[in-house]
Each structure stands twice: as structure tokens, then as C-alpha cells.
Tab-separated table of C-alpha atoms and ligand atoms in Angstrom:
chain	number	residue	atom	x	y	z
A	206	MET	CA	341.086	127.959	223.823
A	207	ALA	CA	337.808	128.942	225.368
A	208	GLU	CA	334.791	129.730	223.220
A	209	ARG	CA	335.025	133.480	222.805
A	210	LYS	CA	332.081	135.292	221.389
A	211	ALA	CA	330.856	138.790	222.052
A	212	LEU	CA	327.214	139.198	221.158
A	213	GLN	CA	325.284	142.317	220.287
A	214	ARG	CA	323.560	142.900	223.609
A	215	ASN	CA	325.470	143.994	226.727
A	216	GLU	CA	328.342	144.454	224.407
A	217	GLU	CA	329.996	147.247	226.373
A	218	LEU	CA	329.871	145.250	229.621
A	219	ILE	CA	331.555	142.212	228.174
A	220	GLN	CA	333.917	144.146	225.890
A	221	LYS	CA	335.250	145.936	228.960
A	222	GLN	CA	336.113	142.542	230.418
A	223	TYR	CA	337.858	141.490	227.217
A	224	VAL	CA	340.097	144.531	227.638
A	225	TYR	CA	341.058	143.253	231.113
A	226	ILE	CA	341.490	139.738	229.740
A	227	ASP	CA	344.084	141.103	227.311
A	228	LYS	CA	345.806	143.091	230.071
A	229	VAL	CA	346.103	140.034	232.316
A	230	ARG	CA	347.283	138.017	229.342
A	231	GLU	CA	350.222	140.415	229.010
A	232	ILE	CA	351.142	139.773	232.648
A	233	THR	CA	350.841	135.985	232.347
A	234	GLY	CA	352.778	136.119	229.058
A	235	GLU	CA	355.690	137.864	230.758
A	236	LYS	CA	355.593	135.385	233.608
A	237	ALA	CA	355.616	132.500	231.148
A	238	ASN	CA	358.645	133.983	229.388
A	239	THR	CA	360.679	134.372	232.573
A	240	GLU	CA	359.606	131.133	234.252
A	241	GLY	CA	359.360	128.919	231.211
A	242	ARG	CA	355.773	127.847	231.925
A	243	ARG	CA	352.361	129.445	231.987
A	244	PRO	CA	350.946	130.182	235.448
A	245	THR	CA	348.294	127.657	236.402
A	246	TYR	CA	344.716	127.704	237.680
A	247	ASP	CA	342.344	125.420	239.520
A	248	VAL	CA	338.596	126.046	239.713
A	249	ARG	CA	336.938	124.167	242.578
A	250	VAL	CA	333.198	123.943	242.260
A	251	PHE	CA	330.561	123.109	244.875
A	252	GLY	CA	326.804	122.803	244.511
A	253	CYS	CA	324.398	122.588	241.619
A	254	GLN	CA	324.669	122.342	237.834
A	255	MET	CA	324.351	126.120	237.485
A	256	ASN	CA	327.581	126.384	239.478
A	257	GLU	CA	329.186	123.744	237.277
A	258	LEU	CA	328.313	125.823	234.248
A	259	GLU	CA	329.606	128.989	235.882
A	260	SER	CA	332.836	127.236	236.854
A	261	GLU	CA	333.269	126.456	233.144
A	262	GLN	CA	332.958	130.210	232.531
A	263	LEU	CA	335.586	130.909	235.204
A	264	ALA	CA	337.869	128.364	233.508
A	265	GLY	CA	337.119	129.995	230.144
A	266	MET	CA	338.112	133.423	231.458
A	267	LEU	CA	341.312	132.021	232.990
A	268	ASP	CA	342.239	130.232	229.760
A	269	GLU	CA	341.709	133.465	227.830
A	270	MET	CA	343.860	135.313	230.356
A	271	GLY	CA	346.783	133.001	229.576
A	272	PHE	CA	346.630	130.602	232.522
A	273	ALA	CA	346.936	126.839	232.062
A	274	LYS	CA	344.827	124.311	233.950
A	275	ALA	CA	346.861	122.895	236.850
A	276	ALA	CA	347.802	119.233	236.781
A	277	PRO	CA	345.989	117.030	239.335
A	278	GLY	CA	347.658	117.353	242.746
A	279	GLU	CA	349.607	120.515	241.836
A	280	GLN	CA	348.933	123.653	243.892
A	281	ALA	CA	347.840	126.148	241.247
A	282	ASP	CA	348.936	129.785	241.045
A	283	VAL	CA	345.288	130.883	241.052
A	284	ILE	CA	342.664	128.875	242.932
A	285	VAL	CA	339.030	129.876	242.459
A	286	PHE	CA	336.243	128.562	244.679
A	287	ASP	CA	332.732	128.581	243.231
A	288	THR	CA	330.614	128.152	246.340
A	289	CYS	CA	327.165	126.933	247.371
A	290	CYS	CA	325.092	127.951	250.395
A	291	VAL	CA	321.909	125.963	249.955
A	292	ARG	CA	322.663	123.933	253.090
A	293	GLU	CA	324.962	124.576	256.041
A	294	ASN	CA	327.188	121.570	255.367
A	295	ALA	CA	328.065	122.993	251.916
A	296	GLU	CA	329.355	126.133	253.629
A	297	GLU	CA	331.280	124.198	256.265
A	298	LYS	CA	332.999	122.186	253.572
A	299	ILE	CA	334.186	125.383	251.906
A	300	TYR	CA	335.531	126.899	255.141
A	301	GLY	CA	337.388	123.615	255.662
A	302	HIS	CA	338.999	123.814	252.208
A	303	LEU	CA	339.903	127.470	252.711
A	304	GLY	CA	341.471	126.718	256.098
A	305	LEU	CA	343.726	124.082	254.523
A	306	LEU	CA	345.076	126.668	252.098
A	307	LYS	CA	346.359	129.058	254.789
A	308	PRO	CA	350.035	129.244	253.854
A	309	SER	CA	352.713	128.568	256.477
A	310	PRO	CA	355.810	130.775	256.324
A	311	GLY	CA	357.937	129.832	253.336
A	312	GLU	CA	355.142	127.941	251.608
A	313	LYS	CA	353.882	128.722	248.109
A	314	LYS	CA	351.257	131.459	248.120
A	315	SER	CA	348.498	131.003	245.583
A	316	ILE	CA	346.069	133.742	244.668
A	317	ILE	CA	342.784	132.605	246.181
A	318	ALA	CA	339.563	133.928	244.714
A	319	ILE	CA	336.119	133.028	245.962
A	320	THR	CA	332.722	133.535	244.330
A	321	GLY	CA	329.307	131.866	244.108
A	322	CYS	CA	326.132	131.909	246.181
A	323	MET	CA	327.852	131.880	249.568
A	324	MET	CA	329.492	135.246	248.804
A	325	GLN	CA	326.092	136.913	248.317
A	326	GLN	CA	325.596	136.757	252.079
A	327	PRO	CA	327.135	139.776	253.881
A	328	HIS	CA	327.939	137.802	257.063
A	329	VAL	CA	330.036	135.360	255.025
A	330	VAL	CA	331.962	138.152	253.317
A	331	GLU	CA	332.685	139.675	256.727
A	332	LYS	CA	333.965	136.353	258.039
A	333	ILE	CA	336.289	135.970	255.033
A	334	ARG	CA	337.479	139.558	255.449
A	335	LYS	CA	338.294	139.063	259.122
A	336	SER	CA	339.426	135.469	259.420
A	337	TYR	CA	340.713	134.340	256.024
A	338	HIS	CA	343.377	136.914	255.149
A	339	HIS	CA	344.887	134.642	252.520
A	340	VAL	CA	341.770	135.057	250.344
A	341	GLY	CA	342.662	137.768	247.834
A	342	ILE	CA	339.539	138.231	245.704
A	343	VAL	CA	335.886	137.990	246.739
A	344	PHE	CA	333.054	138.436	244.261
A	345	GLY	CA	329.449	137.302	243.924
A	346	THR	CA	327.072	135.606	241.515
A	347	HIS	CA	325.805	138.882	240.015
A	348	ASN	CA	329.252	139.986	238.853
A	349	LEU	CA	330.892	136.678	238.019
A	350	TYR	CA	331.695	137.969	234.537
A	351	THR	CA	333.835	140.802	236.007
A	352	PHE	CA	336.456	138.335	237.270
A	353	PRO	CA	339.122	139.499	234.730
A	354	GLU	CA	338.860	143.081	236.010
A	355	LEU	CA	339.077	141.991	239.662
A	356	LEU	CA	342.026	139.702	239.016
A	357	TYR	CA	343.811	142.506	237.142
A	358	ARG	CA	343.246	144.864	240.077
A	359	HIS	CA	344.601	142.300	242.494
A	360	LEU	CA	347.634	141.536	240.343
A	361	THR	CA	348.544	145.174	239.771
A	362	GLN	CA	347.671	146.692	243.167
A	363	GLY	CA	348.564	143.718	245.351
A	364	LYS	CA	345.613	144.401	247.673
A	365	ARG	CA	342.637	142.292	248.610
A	366	VAL	CA	339.684	142.965	246.293
A	367	PHE	CA	336.107	142.675	247.583
A	368	ASP	CA	333.364	143.286	245.042
A	369	VAL	CA	329.966	141.726	245.709
A	370	TRP	CA	326.910	143.334	244.110
A	371	ASP	CA	323.783	143.254	246.215
A	372	SER	CA	321.339	143.238	243.321
A	373	GLU	CA	321.165	141.367	240.087
A	374	GLY	CA	321.733	143.097	236.780
A	375	GLN	CA	320.811	141.957	233.330
A	376	ILE	CA	322.191	138.677	232.037
A	377	VAL	CA	325.466	139.332	230.258
A	378	GLU	CA	326.069	137.323	227.105
A	379	GLY	CA	329.420	136.375	225.665
A	380	THR	CA	331.498	135.314	228.693
A	381	PRO	CA	334.251	132.940	227.535
A	382	ILE	CA	333.695	129.307	228.474
A	383	THR	CA	335.839	126.179	228.586
A	384	ARG	CA	333.485	123.259	228.936
A	385	ALA	CA	334.455	120.249	231.007
A	386	GLU	CA	332.706	117.765	228.716
A	387	LYS	CA	332.698	117.094	224.994
A	388	VAL	CA	329.400	115.283	224.424
A	389	LYS	CA	326.949	117.055	226.722
A	390	ALA	CA	326.765	120.717	227.637
A	391	TRP	CA	324.930	122.844	230.176
A	392	VAL	CA	322.958	125.781	228.799
A	393	SER	CA	321.564	128.336	231.227
A	394	ILE	CA	318.212	129.687	230.057
A	395	MET	CA	317.415	131.842	233.068
A	396	GLN	CA	318.843	133.104	236.313
A	397	GLY	CA	317.250	133.619	239.706
A	398	CYS	CA	314.019	132.540	241.327
A	399	ASN	CA	310.777	134.260	242.342
A	400	ASN	CA	309.288	131.489	244.416
A	401	PHE	CA	310.598	132.095	247.913
A	402	CYS	CA	310.051	128.593	249.228
A	403	SER	CA	310.321	129.336	252.932
A	404	TYR	CA	313.396	127.134	253.564
A	405	CYS	CA	315.403	128.292	250.553
A	406	ILE	CA	318.204	130.839	250.346
A	407	VAL	CA	318.407	130.809	246.538
A	408	PRO	CA	316.117	133.797	245.798
A	409	TYR	CA	318.219	135.902	248.185
A	410	VAL	CA	321.554	135.014	246.617
A	411	ARG	CA	320.540	134.642	242.979
A	412	GLY	CA	318.002	137.457	242.682
A	413	ARG	CA	314.739	137.525	240.715
A	414	GLU	CA	314.023	135.548	237.552
A	415	ARG	CA	315.713	136.867	234.428
A	416	SER	CA	315.358	134.900	231.206
A	417	ARG	CA	317.867	134.873	228.401
A	418	LYS	CA	316.492	135.825	225.006
A	419	LYS	CA	315.321	132.884	222.946
A	420	GLU	CA	317.585	133.869	220.020
A	421	ASP	CA	320.680	133.926	222.271
A	422	ILE	CA	319.892	130.434	223.556
A	423	VAL	CA	319.206	129.092	220.052
A	424	ASP	CA	322.427	130.680	218.834
A	425	GLU	CA	324.437	129.075	221.653
A	426	VAL	CA	322.939	125.641	221.010
A	427	LYS	CA	323.663	125.927	217.277
A	428	ARG	CA	327.301	126.661	218.103
A	429	LEU	CA	327.380	123.686	220.472
A	430	ALA	CA	326.010	121.461	217.708
A	431	GLU	CA	328.685	122.775	215.324
A	432	ALA	CA	331.327	121.971	217.957
A	433	GLY	CA	330.085	118.361	218.052
A	434	TYR	CA	327.954	118.379	221.220
A	435	LYS	CA	325.113	115.865	221.156
A	436	GLU	CA	323.178	116.594	224.322
A	437	ILE	CA	322.184	119.801	226.055
A	438	THR	CA	320.682	120.299	229.490
A	439	LEU	CA	318.789	123.549	229.920
A	440	LEU	CA	319.297	125.041	233.350
A	441	GLY	CA	317.231	127.335	235.507
A	442	GLN	CA	315.973	127.339	239.096
A	443	ASN	CA	312.493	126.926	237.673
A	444	VAL	CA	312.617	126.396	233.916
A	445	ASN	CA	308.836	126.209	233.681
A	446	SER	CA	308.583	129.933	234.286
A	447	TYR	CA	311.100	130.696	231.532
A	448	GLY	CA	310.024	133.829	229.651
A	449	ASN	CA	307.489	135.099	232.200
A	450	ASP	CA	309.710	138.134	232.796
A	451	LEU	CA	309.841	138.735	229.037
A	452	GLY	CA	306.030	139.006	229.075
A	453	LYS	CA	305.555	135.720	227.221
A	454	THR	CA	303.332	132.771	227.994
A	455	ASP	CA	304.262	129.187	227.206
A	456	ALA	CA	307.714	130.435	226.287
A	457	PHE	CA	309.454	127.325	227.628
A	458	ALA	CA	307.598	124.908	225.365
A	459	ASP	CA	308.113	127.332	222.476
A	460	LEU	CA	311.870	127.369	223.170
A	461	LEU	CA	311.962	123.572	223.236
A	462	TYR	CA	310.325	123.348	219.791
A	463	ALA	CA	312.965	125.741	218.399
A	464	LEU	CA	315.831	123.778	219.967
A	465	ASN	CA	314.471	120.474	218.733
A	466	ASP	CA	315.022	121.687	215.156
A	467	ILE	CA	318.765	122.188	215.581
A	468	GLY	CA	320.620	119.563	213.561
A	469	GLY	CA	323.365	117.602	215.325
A	470	ILE	CA	321.818	117.812	218.791
A	471	GLU	CA	320.398	114.379	219.642
A	472	ARG	CA	319.010	114.889	223.112
A	473	ILE	CA	317.556	117.747	225.116
A	474	ARG	CA	317.091	117.720	228.893
A	475	PHE	CA	316.104	120.405	231.359
A	476	THR	CA	316.108	120.996	235.096
A	477	THR	CA	314.562	122.027	237.510
A	478	SER	CA	310.768	121.957	237.215
A	479	HIS	CA	308.433	123.328	239.859
A	480	PRO	CA	305.232	121.263	240.124
A	481	LYS	CA	303.069	124.381	240.384
A	482	ASP	CA	304.245	125.634	236.975
A	483	LEU	CA	304.438	122.455	234.929
A	484	SER	CA	302.172	123.206	231.992
A	485	ASP	CA	300.189	120.964	229.666
A	486	SER	CA	302.123	122.477	226.788
A	487	LEU	CA	305.333	121.101	228.331
A	488	ILE	CA	303.798	117.636	228.694
A	489	THR	CA	302.776	117.812	225.025
A	490	ALA	CA	306.288	118.942	224.063
A	491	ILE	CA	307.876	115.954	225.838
A	492	LYS	CA	305.416	113.662	224.087
A	493	GLU	CA	305.868	115.195	220.634
A	494	LEU	CA	309.485	116.268	220.398
A	495	PRO	CA	311.793	113.411	219.450
A	496	LYS	CA	314.881	114.941	221.065
A	497	LEU	CA	313.276	115.857	224.364
A	498	CYS	CA	314.129	113.064	226.808
A	499	GLU	CA	311.500	111.222	228.833
A	500	HIS	CA	312.677	112.267	232.258
A	501	LEU	CA	311.363	114.846	234.712
A	502	HIS	CA	313.188	116.082	237.777
A	503	LEU	CA	310.213	117.202	239.812
A	504	PRO	CA	311.077	118.083	243.428
A	505	PHE	CA	308.161	117.511	245.817
A	506	GLN	CA	310.077	118.379	249.045
A	507	SER	CA	307.429	117.012	251.414
A	508	GLY	CA	304.397	114.738	251.128
A	509	SER	CA	302.452	116.579	253.802
A	510	THR	CA	300.034	119.209	252.521
A	511	ARG	CA	300.342	121.069	255.804
A	512	ILE	CA	304.152	121.219	255.544
A	513	LEU	CA	303.948	122.110	251.846
A	514	LYS	CA	301.867	125.131	252.839
A	515	GLU	CA	304.467	126.111	255.435
A	516	MET	CA	307.109	125.692	252.740
A	517	ASN	CA	305.160	128.025	250.422
A	518	ARG	CA	305.214	125.418	247.667
A	519	LYS	CA	301.689	126.190	246.401
A	520	TYR	CA	300.509	122.616	245.753
A	521	THR	CA	299.051	119.840	247.870
A	522	LYS	CA	300.075	116.212	248.157
A	523	GLU	CA	297.056	115.247	246.062
A	524	GLN	CA	297.845	117.797	243.366
A	525	TYR	CA	301.408	116.508	243.107
A	526	LEU	CA	300.241	112.902	242.781
A	527	ALA	CA	297.617	113.923	240.202
A	528	LEU	CA	300.281	115.760	238.198
A	529	VAL	CA	302.502	112.668	238.123
A	530	ASP	CA	299.509	110.606	236.960
A	531	ARG	CA	298.688	113.144	234.266
A	532	VAL	CA	302.253	113.099	232.936
A	533	ARG	CA	302.379	109.295	233.010
A	534	GLY	CA	299.007	109.160	231.260
A	535	SER	CA	300.565	111.003	228.310
A	536	ILE	CA	304.094	109.595	228.457
A	537	PRO	CA	303.945	106.130	230.043
A	538	ASP	CA	307.689	105.396	229.967
A	539	ILE	CA	308.771	108.693	231.553
A	540	SER	CA	310.991	108.492	234.632
A	541	PHE	CA	310.792	110.791	237.623
A	542	THR	CA	313.498	111.962	239.979
A	543	THR	CA	312.915	114.309	242.884
A	544	ASP	CA	314.260	116.311	245.827
A	545	ILE	CA	312.951	115.724	249.351
A	546	ILE	CA	313.605	117.626	252.568
A	547	VAL	CA	313.346	115.762	255.872
A	548	GLY	CA	312.740	117.544	259.148
A	549	PHE	CA	311.294	120.885	258.073
A	550	PRO	CA	310.255	122.782	261.255
A	551	GLY	CA	307.127	121.291	262.787
A	552	GLU	CA	307.289	118.064	260.731
A	553	THR	CA	305.508	115.348	262.741
A	554	GLU	CA	305.735	111.598	262.302
A	555	GLU	CA	302.400	111.783	260.480
A	556	ASP	CA	303.736	114.437	258.075
A	557	PHE	CA	306.779	112.283	257.428
A	558	GLU	CA	304.528	109.255	256.750
A	559	ASP	CA	302.952	111.359	253.977
A	560	THR	CA	306.405	111.846	252.466
A	561	LEU	CA	307.009	108.087	252.539
A	562	ASP	CA	303.564	107.584	251.015
A	563	VAL	CA	304.406	109.824	248.027
A	564	VAL	CA	307.691	107.951	247.551
A	565	ARG	CA	305.838	104.618	247.560
A	566	LYS	CA	303.108	105.840	245.203
A	567	VAL	CA	305.277	107.613	242.629
A	568	ARG	CA	308.178	105.157	242.670
A	569	PHE	CA	310.861	107.660	241.678
A	570	ASP	CA	313.890	106.355	239.817
A	571	GLN	CA	316.048	108.383	242.169
A	572	ALA	CA	315.528	110.858	245.006
A	573	PHE	CA	317.943	113.466	246.320
A	574	THR	CA	317.214	113.558	250.030
A	575	PHE	CA	318.261	116.374	252.332
A	576	LEU	CA	318.143	117.043	256.046
A	577	TYR	CA	316.463	120.397	256.569
A	578	SER	CA	319.134	123.037	257.150
A	579	LYS	CA	318.288	126.367	258.745
A	580	ARG	CA	319.333	129.239	256.460
A	581	THR	CA	319.658	132.692	257.988
A	582	GLY	CA	317.393	135.176	256.242
A	583	THR	CA	314.754	132.676	255.125
A	584	ARG	CA	311.259	132.617	256.619
A	585	ALA	CA	311.584	129.060	257.923
A	586	ALA	CA	314.639	130.054	259.965
A	587	GLU	CA	312.276	132.119	262.140
A	588	LEU	CA	310.083	129.114	262.983
A	589	GLU	CA	310.436	127.898	266.519
A	590	ASN	CA	309.463	124.255	266.303
A	591	GLN	CA	312.717	122.966	264.777
A	592	VAL	CA	312.871	119.158	264.637
A	593	PRO	CA	315.602	117.633	266.857
A	594	GLU	CA	318.660	116.395	264.924
A	595	ASP	CA	318.286	112.767	266.042
A	596	VAL	CA	314.654	112.660	264.879
A	597	LYS	CA	315.612	114.177	261.529
A	598	LYS	CA	318.412	111.670	261.054
A	599	GLU	CA	316.262	108.677	261.973
A	600	ARG	CA	313.584	109.732	259.452
A	601	PHE	CA	316.231	110.441	256.855
A	602	LEU	CA	317.595	106.896	257.133
A	603	ARG	CA	314.124	105.379	256.786
A	604	LEU	CA	313.487	107.471	253.692
A	605	VAL	CA	316.814	106.571	252.089
A	606	GLU	CA	316.235	102.882	252.782
A	607	LEU	CA	312.792	102.991	251.162
A	608	GLN	CA	314.012	104.896	248.105
A	609	ASN	CA	317.052	102.631	247.668
A	610	SER	CA	314.846	99.564	247.623
A	611	ILE	CA	312.577	101.165	244.998
A	612	THR	CA	315.559	102.226	242.859
A	613	ALA	CA	316.954	98.675	243.097
A	614	GLU	CA	313.585	97.157	242.107
A	615	ILE	CA	313.255	99.485	239.119
A	616	ASN	CA	316.848	98.799	238.091
A	617	ARG	CA	316.279	95.028	238.173
A	618	THR	CA	313.484	95.348	235.603
A	619	TYR	CA	316.144	96.429	233.088
A	620	GLU	CA	318.092	93.166	233.259
A	621	GLY	CA	317.980	91.499	229.838
A	622	LYS	CA	316.583	94.616	228.132
A	623	THR	CA	318.271	96.614	225.378
A	624	VAL	CA	318.468	100.384	225.809
A	625	GLU	CA	319.708	103.329	223.764
A	626	VAL	CA	322.721	105.046	225.344
A	627	LEU	CA	324.518	108.255	224.403
A	628	VAL	CA	328.167	107.397	225.067
A	629	GLU	CA	329.907	110.034	227.207
A	630	GLY	CA	333.372	108.434	227.547
A	631	ILE	CA	335.287	106.183	229.951
A	632	SER	CA	333.409	105.191	233.113
A	633	ARG	CA	334.365	106.729	236.442
A	634	TYR	CA	333.455	103.479	238.232
A	635	ASN	CA	335.562	101.204	236.116
A	636	GLU	CA	338.160	102.280	233.594
A	637	THR	CA	337.598	99.231	231.431
A	638	MET	CA	334.046	100.382	230.732
A	639	TYR	CA	332.356	103.212	228.899
A	640	THR	CA	329.592	105.288	230.397
A	641	GLY	CA	326.445	107.028	229.264
A	642	ARG	CA	322.773	107.479	230.013
A	643	THR	CA	319.506	106.281	228.601
A	644	ARG	CA	316.914	108.809	227.467
A	645	ASN	CA	315.198	108.393	230.824
A	646	TYR	CA	318.439	109.163	232.657
A	647	LYS	CA	319.547	105.713	233.778
A	648	LEU	CA	323.302	105.579	234.292
A	649	ILE	CA	324.804	102.771	232.221
A	650	ASN	CA	328.369	101.448	232.369
A	651	PHE	CA	329.141	99.003	229.597
A	652	THR	CA	331.861	97.164	227.755
A	653	SER	CA	332.571	97.843	224.113
A	654	PRO	CA	335.376	96.689	221.811
A	655	GLU	CA	335.746	100.226	220.482
A	656	ASP	CA	335.467	103.779	221.775
A	657	LEU	CA	332.048	105.012	220.683
A	658	THR	CA	332.120	108.320	222.587
A	659	GLY	CA	329.561	110.749	221.198
A	660	LYS	CA	327.495	108.031	219.492
A	661	LEU	CA	324.046	106.680	220.246
A	662	VAL	CA	324.422	102.943	220.753
A	663	GLN	CA	322.298	99.977	221.762
A	664	VAL	CA	323.371	98.358	225.028
A	665	LYS	CA	322.140	95.071	226.425
A	666	ILE	CA	321.767	95.244	230.208
A	667	ILE	CA	323.306	92.258	231.948
A	668	ARG	CA	323.209	93.319	235.581
A	669	ALA	CA	321.563	95.893	237.817
A	670	TRP	CA	323.673	97.541	240.524
A	671	PRO	CA	322.134	99.767	243.210
A	672	PHE	CA	322.905	103.024	241.371
A	673	TRP	CA	323.741	102.009	237.813
A	674	LEU	CA	323.250	99.322	235.222
A	675	GLU	CA	325.937	97.167	233.654
A	676	GLY	CA	325.741	96.219	230.018
A	677	THR	CA	327.489	95.309	226.842
A	678	VAL	CA	327.246	97.149	223.544
A	679	ILE	CA	325.388	95.513	220.678
A	680	PRO	CA	327.467	96.012	217.535
A	681	GLU	CA	325.708	98.079	214.863
A	682	GLY	CA	323.611	95.946	212.547
A	683	GLU	CA	323.124	93.122	215.072
A	684	THR	CA	319.972	92.713	217.125
A	685	SER	CA	319.807	91.564	220.735
B	1168	5AD	N1	317.600	122.589	253.761
B	1168	5AD	C1	317.640	121.392	253.140
B	1168	5AD	N2	317.487	121.246	251.827
B	1168	5AD	C2	317.299	122.354	251.077
B	1168	5AD	N3	317.122	122.520	249.764
B	1168	5AD	C3	316.983	123.836	249.511
B	1168	5AD	N4	317.073	124.533	250.651
B	1168	5AD	C4	317.257	123.632	251.649
B	1168	5AD	C5	317.416	123.731	253.052
B	1168	5AD	N5	317.379	124.898	253.669
B	1168	5AD	C6	317.047	121.407	248.819
B	1168	5AD	C7	315.695	121.352	248.108
B	1168	5AD	C8	316.042	121.797	246.727
B	1168	5AD	C9	317.448	121.285	246.578
B	1168	5AD	C10	318.240	121.894	245.480
B	1168	5AD	O1	318.032	121.573	247.823
B	1168	5AD	O2	315.255	120.017	248.110
B	1168	5AD	O3	315.178	121.256	245.740
B	1169	SF4	FE1	314.607	127.524	246.140
B	1169	SF4	FE2	311.983	127.078	245.760
B	1169	SF4	FE3	313.343	128.705	244.068
B	1169	SF4	FE4	313.808	126.056	244.033
B	1169	SF4	S1	311.855	127.058	243.518
B	1169	SF4	S2	315.365	127.692	244.031
B	1169	SF4	S3	313.563	125.479	246.190
B	1169	SF4	S4	312.946	129.066	246.247
């Protein structure tokens, strides 16, 4: 069963959905009685961690409505796409998946619902309306929680349902959720973004910053601790501005202190941080709070001050490097990961050299590298001096090669060391191993004579691979 909890605020909005949940449950109950099995669902998620969290809410709603998760490979009765539009290739992937689901005569017809960032763009909704007739329900990010009502309408009226809200409302608490993991959980602390980086579609599809109330977040994390979760990752497009819309200053650090006191939670992470907003109080919190992990995901996007200005990032190359130094000065063993865009309009070879220079100087543990993708509606899409695809790709490869060599060098320094790992379960790389991460976010796959899922263990690293480290557990009581 999904976690089901209606909170005080927004009660009418969510209670209305619980009424629809019960109505759909009657329909699925009847179907289960006649067919001998509950109808099934499949939620397919694309994009960032916020989408992963929201796909857990979609699964939670479907569970509450009486559907069962489809077995791998089975075509479910209800298929929900939770989409991403941050780059063009994410959108193309989704059109590809949708195309494959067009039923031929005589084939099983699933109910196809589609939501997420991509649906907040009117031209996409029009394309779905005109060219993808097999899609039955279309809704957006601002009304994700109304899915039970939309599904009920579709089931009872048999017509296509389009309901995308063009502006954000308040954050609605109490949506059911079925989490994919048992040890670590995503916790959204805010929605939306006010930054309008010139390449980015997110502020247009996610709306302005809205923070959840501190007491709602604390309450959720306490319930997660009671359910046995050990690690939480706080999510927001820019967590460092958490609480600004509530008229508070330093609210993010304040929230972290409150969360650190919750018994049962062993580790706290957060993402994403904007360099312009990273406060000294946050650096102090990472240094002081035992549960707050020593890892910062700090996108720099470009090393060229000129391009950064065009991107509306509001910091220079030098300021970014100084910030990294300041953080390392306080927390020497902290690790950094980052996001980088290659080929922003007007990027010259010299600008790109600045990007490589930042990568060499900071020595990130990992970098997520992206080819610039023109997004309709953003300011950068209007710029004329787009970089040719072949130039972008050639720079991209050089950047990836440099970062991979740095990651490999950093990984090799772990060989022979012992690290603390929070065990998440069986490894995806190798079923004979367990998997987990260090506090500074290194991925570790290791052997262990027993299943220690959910425990903090000591692992001796025996070998560094390009993207993970291999180790063996040190039995409790023994030293390396
Ligand atoms: N093109 C390429 N990458 C982008 N990102 C955001 N918008 C674009 C775009 N138009 C990247 C940024 C951001 C990450 C989530 O996606 O690096 O940090
Ligand atoms: Fe996009 Fe910039 Fe907001 Fe991040 S901070 S979501 S890159 S506009």
C-alpha cells in the first residue's frame, strides 16, 4: 500500500482526489472480480530526480486506486509517461516510445497517460492531440496530483482528457506515494525556479519557486525514519534559495539542522545548488552536522565568464573557483560533482578552453556533460550564433575524455583504503555483489557474506573501475 496521509493544509484539494481514488478503486475492484486479477500499471519516468519522486507519487496514486504494478515485459493496462523536456533528445525519446505503443487492429489497447515537464509546452500538447490519438490522458506538472480525477473521467466518459494548467498553484501535501527504494528516499523541499538561466526551459514548465513548509518536510522525514529509511536526498531546482518565498533568510541551513536531529536517519544529501546562492551558513552546516554528507553537486555550466554572463548565471569563472576553494578550506574531504554545457551559442575555442581549465583546476569526482540544446521559448534560442553540431561534438568528446581521466585518477587513490558505505541492496552491475555509496557519493560494489542492506558498513576497496569502486566488506569488530 502507498503511504496515505492527508495533512491539514490544502486538505480540500487532496481530499477531493481521495474521493476519486475511491471511485476508481470501485471500478478496478469490479474488473478484478470479473477477470480474476487486478488491472496493472506501468509508470515510465524520464529526466531528473524530481521526476523520479513524482513518478513514485503516480505509482502511489495507482496503487491506492486498486491497480497492481505490471510484471517486467507485460504490457500494462495503464501506462503513464512522466516526461522531461530539458533537452531535445529527451523529447525525441518520448515520442519514440509513444510511437511504439500505437496499437495495430486487434492488439491490446492500454490507457496511455502522459504528464511531466514536456506537457507544460502548448506546442507539445497540440502535437499529441493531433498525431498521437492513442494517448488518452494529458496533464502537466502543476496538476500532477489530480491524476485520479482525470483517470476517473477517462474511464467513465471514454473520451480523451486534456488538462494542463498554465500556472503553478500552491504545493499540495498528502499525495499518496509508493517509493521505489527502501533505504534512501527523495524529499522535495521546493518546486520551481526563479533563475531563468538563458538556455533553460525549467522556469517555464515548473513555474516560480514555492517552498514547502519546514514542519511538513520535518514531518515527512520523521515518517520516513519510522518506516526504516536511512538516507534522504532533499530536492529542489535550487535548494539554496529554499524559504526565500516564505520571507525567511538562511532557511535552508535552518532546515538542515532540524532534519539532522531526526533519529534513525543516518545521512542527508541535497541537490541542486546554484553557485550564486551557496551561503556560508550552508558550508558551516556541512562542516558541523554529522549526518550531512560531504558532497556538493555544484553545476558550473561553462568556464568562460563571457558565456556565463550570456547564460545569466550571475557568477564569473574566478568566483566559481574561489567558492570551491572556500568550501574545500572548511571541508577538505568534500567531493564535487557538476553539470557542464558544451556549445552554448557563441562559444569559441577560447571559451571552451576556460571550461577545460575549470575541470582541471577543480578536479570534479564526476561531471554530467551536455551538448547545448536549443529550447523554444528560452532567451538563448533567439541567439543567432549557434555553434555547428560537429564543433560541439568534437569539444564534447575532449571534455568527456579529460573528465574521465580525472575520475579514474581520483578513483585509483581509493585502492587499499577503507570507506563507510550505506548498503542499498544487490548491485545492478553484478548480482553477486551489494551496492552502496560513501558519504562523498562514490559508488561502491562489494562482496559480503551476508545481506547488510540498510546498514552502515566498512568496505575495503580492492580495485578502482572507471565509474565505481570494487571492495569487500570488513566484518564488524575487525579492522582493515
Ligand atoms: N541544453 C543542454 N543542457 C541543458 N541543461 C539545462 N538546459 C539545457 C539545454 N538547453 C543542463 C544543465 C542543467 C542540467 C540539469 O541540464 O547543465 O544543470
Ligand atoms: Fe534551469 Fe538555471 Fe533554474 Fe537550474 S537554476 S533549473 S539551470 S534556470
